[in-house]
Coordinates of C-alpha atoms in Angstrom, one line a residue:
M1 CA -4.2 -61.0 -44.6
K2 CA -5.8 -58.3 -42.5
R3 CA -3.8 -56.3 -39.7
E4 CA -4.0 -57.4 -36.1
R5 CA -6.5 -55.2 -34.3
F6 CA -4.9 -55.2 -31.2
K7 CA -4.7 -52.2 -28.9
P8 CA -1.5 -50.2 -29.3
P9 CA 0.6 -49.9 -26.3
E10 CA -0.6 -46.5 -25.2
P11 CA -0.5 -45.2 -21.6
D12 CA -3.5 -42.8 -22.8
D13 CA -5.7 -46.2 -22.5
P14 CA -6.9 -46.6 -18.8
L15 CA -6.2 -50.0 -18.9
C16 CA -2.6 -49.5 -19.3
C17 CA -2.2 -47.1 -16.3
C18 CA -3.8 -49.3 -13.6
G19 CA -1.6 -49.4 -10.2
D20 CA 1.0 -47.5 -8.7
I21 CA 3.6 -46.0 -10.9
D22 CA 6.4 -46.1 -8.3
Q23 CA 5.3 -49.9 -7.8
Q24 CA 5.6 -50.6 -11.7
R25 CA 9.0 -49.1 -11.5
E26 CA 10.1 -51.0 -8.5
S27 CA 9.0 -54.3 -9.9
L28 CA 10.7 -53.6 -13.3
H29 CA 14.0 -52.9 -11.5
A30 CA 13.5 -55.9 -9.3
E31 CA 12.8 -58.4 -12.3
E32 CA 16.0 -56.7 -14.1
V33 CA 18.0 -57.3 -11.0
C34 CA 16.8 -60.7 -10.7
H35 CA 17.6 -61.7 -13.8
Y36 CA 21.5 -60.9 -13.6
V37 CA 24.2 -60.8 -11.1
C38 CA 27.8 -59.8 -11.4
S39 CA 30.0 -62.9 -11.2
F40 CA 33.5 -64.1 -12.4
N41 CA 35.7 -61.3 -13.6
G42 CA 32.8 -58.9 -13.6
I43 CA 30.8 -60.9 -16.4
P44 CA 27.0 -61.0 -16.0
L45 CA 25.8 -64.2 -15.5
P46 CA 22.3 -65.6 -15.3
L47 CA 20.9 -65.8 -11.7
R48 CA 18.2 -68.3 -12.5
L49 CA 17.1 -70.0 -16.0
E50 CA 14.2 -68.5 -17.8
I51 CA 11.7 -71.4 -18.2
S52 CA 10.4 -70.3 -21.5
V53 CA 13.7 -71.1 -23.1
L54 CA 13.5 -74.7 -22.4
P55 CA 10.3 -75.8 -24.5
P56 CA 11.7 -74.8 -27.8
M57 CA 14.7 -77.2 -27.5
V58 CA 12.7 -80.2 -26.6
L59 CA 9.7 -79.5 -29.0
I60 CA 11.5 -78.5 -32.1
P61 CA 13.5 -81.7 -32.8
G62 CA 10.8 -83.9 -31.1
L63 CA 7.9 -83.0 -33.2
L64 CA 9.9 -82.7 -36.3
R65 CA 11.2 -86.3 -36.0
V66 CA 7.8 -87.2 -35.2
A67 CA 6.5 -85.7 -38.2
A68 CA 9.1 -87.4 -40.4
I69 CA 7.6 -90.8 -39.9
N70 CA 4.8 -90.6 -42.5
C71 CA 3.1 -88.1 -44.4
V72 CA -0.1 -88.0 -42.4
L73 CA 1.9 -87.1 -39.3
G74 CA 3.7 -84.5 -41.1
V75 CA 0.7 -82.7 -41.9
V76 CA -0.7 -82.9 -38.3
V77 CA 2.3 -81.8 -36.7
L78 CA 3.1 -79.0 -38.9
T79 CA -0.5 -77.7 -38.5
V80 CA -0.9 -78.2 -34.8
L81 CA 2.7 -76.8 -34.3
P82 CA 2.0 -73.0 -35.5
G83 CA -1.3 -73.2 -33.8
L84 CA 0.2 -73.8 -30.6
V85 CA 2.7 -71.1 -31.1
L86 CA 0.1 -68.5 -32.2
W87 CA -2.1 -69.5 -29.1
Y88 CA 0.9 -68.7 -26.7
Y89 CA 1.5 -65.8 -28.6
Y90 CA -2.3 -64.4 -27.9
V91 CA -2.0 -65.4 -24.3
T92 CA 1.3 -63.6 -23.6
H93 CA 0.1 -60.4 -25.5
R94 CA -3.2 -60.3 -23.8
R95 CA -1.3 -60.5 -20.2
K96 CA 1.3 -58.0 -21.5
R97 CA 4.1 -60.4 -20.2
R98 CA 7.7 -60.6 -21.4
T99 CA 8.9 -64.0 -22.4
L100 CA 11.9 -65.6 -24.1
F101 CA 10.0 -68.4 -25.6
F102 CA 9.7 -66.7 -29.0
L103 CA 13.4 -65.7 -29.2
S104 CA 14.4 -69.2 -28.1
L105 CA 12.3 -70.6 -30.7
A106 CA 13.7 -68.5 -33.5
L107 CA 17.4 -69.2 -32.4
F108 CA 17.0 -72.9 -31.8
S109 CA 15.0 -73.5 -35.3
L110 CA 17.8 -71.6 -36.9
A111 CA 20.4 -73.6 -35.2
Y112 CA 18.6 -77.1 -35.6
M113 CA 18.1 -76.5 -39.4
Y114 CA 21.8 -75.8 -39.9
Y115 CA 22.7 -78.6 -37.9
L116 CA 20.7 -81.1 -40.1
F117 CA 22.1 -79.3 -43.1
L118 CA 25.6 -80.2 -42.0
T119 CA 24.7 -83.7 -41.1
E120 CA 22.3 -84.7 -43.8
I121 CA 22.7 -82.8 -46.8
V122 CA 26.4 -81.7 -47.0
P123 CA 27.5 -85.5 -46.7
R124 CA 25.3 -86.2 -49.8
G125 CA 28.1 -84.2 -51.9
D126 CA 25.6 -82.3 -53.6
V127 CA 26.6 -79.2 -51.9
S128 CA 29.8 -77.5 -53.0
N129 CA 32.0 -75.6 -50.7
L130 CA 31.0 -72.2 -52.1
Q131 CA 27.4 -72.8 -51.5
L132 CA 28.2 -73.9 -47.6
V133 CA 30.1 -70.9 -47.2
T134 CA 27.5 -68.7 -48.8
A135 CA 24.8 -70.3 -46.4
T136 CA 27.0 -70.1 -43.3
T137 CA 27.8 -66.5 -44.2
G138 CA 24.3 -65.5 -44.4
M139 CA 23.3 -67.1 -41.0
M140 CA 26.0 -65.5 -39.2
L141 CA 25.2 -62.0 -40.9
T142 CA 21.5 -62.8 -39.7
L143 CA 22.8 -63.4 -36.1
I144 CA 25.0 -60.4 -36.0
F145 CA 22.3 -57.8 -37.3
L146 CA 19.9 -59.7 -34.7
V147 CA 22.3 -58.7 -31.9
R148 CA 22.5 -55.2 -33.1
T149 CA 18.8 -55.1 -33.3
K150 CA 18.5 -56.1 -29.6
Q151 CA 21.1 -53.3 -28.5
G152 CA 18.0 -50.9 -27.8
P153 CA 15.1 -49.2 -29.7
G154 CA 16.0 -45.8 -28.3
F155 CA 14.3 -44.9 -25.1
V156 CA 13.3 -41.5 -24.1
K157 CA 15.6 -40.2 -21.6
S158 CA 14.7 -38.4 -18.2
Q159 CA 16.2 -35.0 -19.7
S160 CA 13.7 -34.9 -22.1
L161 CA 11.2 -33.9 -19.5
A162 CA 12.8 -30.2 -19.0
Q163 CA 13.3 -29.9 -22.8
G164 CA 9.6 -30.8 -23.3
V165 CA 8.2 -28.7 -20.4
N166 CA 10.2 -25.7 -21.9
S167 CA 8.5 -26.1 -25.4
I168 CA 5.0 -26.3 -24.2
S169 CA 4.3 -22.8 -24.5
T170 CA 6.1 -22.4 -27.9
T171 CA 4.3 -25.3 -29.2
N172 CA 0.9 -24.3 -28.2
Q173 CA 1.5 -20.9 -29.9
R174 CA 2.8 -22.6 -33.2
T175 CA -0.1 -25.2 -33.0
T176 CA -2.7 -22.1 -32.7
N177 CA -1.1 -20.3 -35.6
I178 CA -1.0 -23.1 -37.6
T179 CA -4.5 -24.5 -37.0
G180 CA -6.0 -21.1 -37.9
A181 CA -3.9 -20.5 -41.0
S182 CA -4.3 -24.0 -42.3
A183 CA -7.7 -26.1 -43.1
P184 CA -8.1 -29.7 -42.7
C185 CA -7.3 -31.7 -45.9
N186 CA -9.7 -34.6 -45.9
G187 CA -10.3 -35.7 -42.4
I188 CA -7.5 -38.0 -42.5
S189 CA -4.3 -35.9 -42.7
Q190 CA -3.8 -32.8 -40.1
S191 CA -1.3 -30.0 -40.3
N192 CA 2.3 -30.9 -40.3
G193 CA 3.5 -28.4 -37.8
E194 CA 0.7 -29.4 -35.3
K195 CA 1.7 -33.1 -35.5
E196 CA 5.9 -32.5 -35.3
G197 CA 5.4 -30.1 -32.5
K198 CA 2.8 -32.1 -30.3
K199 CA 4.2 -33.5 -27.0
K200 CA 2.6 -35.8 -24.5
L201 CA 3.1 -36.6 -21.0
C202 CA 3.5 -40.2 -20.2
P203 CA 1.5 -40.9 -17.2
V204 CA 3.4 -44.1 -16.4
C205 CA 7.1 -43.0 -16.9
R206 CA 6.3 -39.1 -16.1
L207 CA 8.5 -38.2 -19.1
V208 CA 7.4 -35.7 -21.8
R209 CA 7.3 -38.0 -25.1
P210 CA 8.5 -36.5 -28.1
P211 CA 6.5 -36.6 -31.6
R212 CA 5.9 -40.5 -32.7
A213 CA 7.1 -41.8 -29.3
G214 CA 5.1 -44.2 -27.5
H215 CA 5.0 -46.1 -24.3
C216 CA 5.2 -50.0 -24.5
R217 CA 3.7 -51.7 -21.6
I218 CA 5.6 -55.1 -21.8
C219 CA 9.0 -53.1 -21.9
G220 CA 7.6 -50.7 -19.3
A221 CA 9.5 -47.7 -20.9
C222 CA 8.7 -44.9 -23.8
V223 CA 10.5 -45.6 -27.1
L224 CA 11.3 -43.0 -29.5
R225 CA 9.5 -43.5 -32.9
M226 CA 7.9 -46.7 -31.8
D227 CA 7.0 -49.2 -34.3
H228 CA 6.1 -52.2 -32.3
H229 CA 7.3 -54.7 -29.6
C230 CA 8.5 -57.7 -31.6
V231 CA 8.0 -61.2 -29.5
W232 CA 10.6 -62.7 -31.8
I233 CA 13.5 -60.6 -30.6
N234 CA 12.0 -59.9 -27.3
S235 CA 12.5 -56.2 -27.5
C236 CA 10.7 -53.0 -29.1
V237 CA 11.3 -51.8 -32.7
G238 CA 11.8 -48.0 -32.5
Q239 CA 14.3 -45.2 -34.0
A240 CA 17.7 -46.6 -32.9
N241 CA 17.0 -50.2 -34.4
H242 CA 14.3 -50.2 -37.0
R243 CA 16.7 -50.1 -39.9
Q244 CA 18.7 -53.1 -38.3
F245 CA 15.5 -54.9 -37.6
I246 CA 14.4 -54.6 -41.4
L247 CA 17.9 -55.8 -42.4
T248 CA 17.8 -58.8 -40.0
L249 CA 14.4 -59.7 -41.8
L250 CA 16.2 -59.4 -45.4
L251 CA 19.2 -61.5 -44.4
F252 CA 17.2 -64.2 -42.9
L253 CA 14.8 -64.4 -45.7
L254 CA 17.5 -64.3 -48.4
T255 CA 19.4 -67.1 -46.1
S256 CA 16.4 -69.2 -45.7
F257 CA 15.2 -69.1 -49.5
Y258 CA 18.8 -70.3 -50.5
G259 CA 18.9 -73.0 -47.8
I260 CA 15.7 -74.2 -49.1
S261 CA 16.7 -74.6 -52.5
L262 CA 19.8 -76.4 -51.6
V263 CA 18.1 -79.0 -49.5
L264 CA 15.2 -79.5 -52.4
K265 CA 18.0 -79.8 -55.1
S266 CA 19.6 -82.5 -53.2
I267 CA 16.7 -84.8 -51.9
C268 CA 14.5 -84.0 -54.9
P269 CA 17.1 -83.5 -57.7
R270 CA 14.6 -84.5 -60.4
Q271 CA 12.1 -82.1 -59.6
S272 CA 11.8 -78.3 -60.2
L273 CA 11.9 -76.2 -56.9
F274 CA 8.2 -75.3 -57.1
T275 CA 7.1 -78.8 -57.5
A276 CA 9.5 -80.4 -55.2
I277 CA 7.8 -78.7 -52.4
L278 CA 4.5 -80.1 -53.0
Y279 CA 5.6 -83.4 -54.7
C280 CA 8.9 -85.4 -54.1
P281 CA 8.5 -89.1 -54.9
G282 CA 10.1 -91.4 -52.7
V283 CA 11.0 -89.0 -50.1
Y284 CA 9.6 -91.1 -47.3
N285 CA 11.7 -94.2 -48.3
Q286 CA 14.4 -93.1 -46.3
Y287 CA 13.9 -91.4 -42.7
S288 CA 16.9 -89.1 -43.3
T289 CA 15.3 -87.4 -46.5
A290 CA 12.1 -87.7 -44.8
L291 CA 13.5 -85.5 -41.9
C292 CA 14.9 -82.9 -44.3
F293 CA 11.8 -82.6 -46.3
T294 CA 9.8 -81.9 -43.1
C295 CA 12.2 -79.4 -42.0
V296 CA 11.8 -77.7 -45.5
W297 CA 8.2 -77.4 -44.7
Y298 CA 8.6 -76.1 -41.3
S299 CA 11.2 -73.5 -43.0
V300 CA 8.7 -72.6 -45.5
I301 CA 6.0 -71.9 -42.7
I302 CA 8.4 -69.7 -40.9
T303 CA 9.6 -67.9 -43.9
G304 CA 6.2 -67.1 -45.2
G305 CA 5.3 -65.6 -41.8
L306 CA 8.2 -63.5 -41.8
L307 CA 7.9 -62.6 -45.3
H308 CA 4.4 -61.1 -44.5
L309 CA 6.0 -59.0 -41.7
F310 CA 8.8 -57.9 -44.0
I311 CA 6.3 -56.7 -46.8
L312 CA 4.3 -54.7 -44.1
Q313 CA 7.6 -52.9 -42.8
I314 CA 8.6 -52.0 -46.5
I315 CA 5.0 -50.7 -47.1
N316 CA 4.8 -48.8 -43.6
V317 CA 8.3 -47.2 -44.4
S318 CA 7.1 -46.3 -48.1
Y319 CA 4.2 -44.4 -46.5
N320 CA 6.1 -43.0 -43.5
V321 CA 3.9 -44.6 -41.0
T322 CA 5.0 -47.0 -37.9
E323 CA 2.8 -50.1 -36.8
R324 CA 1.8 -48.2 -33.9
E325 CA 0.5 -45.2 -35.9
A326 CA -1.1 -47.5 -38.1
Q327 CA -3.0 -49.2 -35.2
I328 CA -4.1 -46.1 -33.6
A329 CA -5.2 -44.7 -36.8
L330 CA -7.2 -47.6 -37.6
R331 CA -8.8 -47.8 -34.1
N332 CA -9.7 -44.0 -34.2
K333 CA -11.0 -44.6 -38.0
T334 CA -8.8 -41.8 -39.3
A335 CA -6.8 -43.9 -42.0
R336 CA -7.4 -45.6 -45.2
R337 CA -7.1 -49.3 -46.1
R338 CA -5.9 -50.1 -49.2
F339 CA -4.8 -53.4 -51.0
C340 CA -6.6 -55.6 -48.5
G341 CA -5.3 -54.0 -45.4
L342 CA -1.7 -54.2 -46.3
V343 CA -1.6 -50.4 -47.0
V344 CA -2.9 -48.1 -44.2
E345 CA -2.4 -44.7 -45.1
T346 CA -2.7 -42.0 -42.2
G347 CA -1.6 -39.0 -44.5
V348 CA 0.2 -37.2 -41.7
Y349 CA 3.7 -37.7 -41.9
S350 CA 4.2 -38.8 -45.6
R351 CA 6.3 -36.7 -47.9
G352 CA 6.3 -39.2 -50.9
F353 CA 8.0 -42.4 -51.6
L354 CA 11.5 -41.0 -52.2
Q355 CA 11.4 -38.6 -49.2
N356 CA 10.1 -41.2 -47.0
W357 CA 12.7 -43.6 -47.4
I358 CA 15.4 -40.7 -47.3
Q359 CA 14.1 -39.8 -44.0
F360 CA 14.1 -43.5 -42.8
L361 CA 17.6 -44.3 -43.9
T362 CA 19.0 -40.8 -42.5
M363 CA 17.1 -40.6 -39.3
N364 CA 19.1 -39.9 -36.1
T365 CA 19.8 -43.1 -33.9
D366 CA 20.8 -41.0 -31.0
E367 CA 18.4 -41.7 -27.9
N368 CA 18.5 -38.3 -26.8
G369 CA 17.9 -36.5 -30.1
S370 CA 15.0 -36.1 -32.4
P371 CA 14.9 -38.1 -35.7
F372 CA 17.1 -36.6 -38.3
T373 CA 15.4 -35.8 -41.6
F374 CA 16.9 -35.1 -45.1
T375 CA 15.4 -31.7 -44.8
D376 CA 17.8 -30.9 -41.9
M377 CA 20.8 -31.2 -44.5
V378 CA 19.5 -28.5 -46.9

């Protein structure tokens, strides 16, 4: 599978900067105020219900129950449903709109799968108490780290403006010296000092962005070490929550694989796990087993998509490149594609596999600070 060729959320693109900046800030502030209002005992309560939250609550149980009637309907529904989700994703991405549809879809799907697991699989007696506790613990940990991921990607603060302006002269001198002393390697990588010392002024936020920071047109703010805007969590992935995002994906994948194996062992005890997904004789004889089998296939589709995302994240961290940097490099034709496009090598920040992971695991999560690297310790 090839990477998406969407334009990265950069304010340098003229399409990103249409409209008055003050008007954009006022509209963003008005939207935030419109969503919440202080109410009982100072607890923020939603002022109006987001309409995009409701469709998944109706579509998921309705379509899955229709798909469980027979095999033909199951194939049709499980083919059309991902297509509708992808279509809505492209619509919202093109219009740069924030929506809770995908977050609601993910959370309600997880809750509905767990509900069917408790009501249809556990009463069969094939699941032990330890297995039930393990599956429940995995789901709870996934939700906990999802909440931690949504606490914020790390936004560029206004105080960085003065710091950036004061460092422009020294940065230019450092860049000139390094450029004159070093020669380009192969047209892909640039001098490390030049890249790490480079700062840009965001025309939308009017803030000096630190190296590797980017402006998100959906969130309307500059994010430190921005990776991408994830519609499934309705938030950006950046310096402050990138580790939590990858850990959330890992916990979900482990819990999903474990839950799928428990369900298949219960409804298809005579088949192995690999053959039971494709062939489970007599599964449509009872509606309850057919519904569980349909939910297994639905879970497999979601797990497969998130597994692809998890693999891309692991590869990007191994090469010390963010998804935003990879898209920019591909658009500017300054990167190498390897392994059918899974690996995008820019050659700018990479210090080797081990050093890249050490830098990622030890980078600073402070929104006001620069990313902490392992070399700062020695």
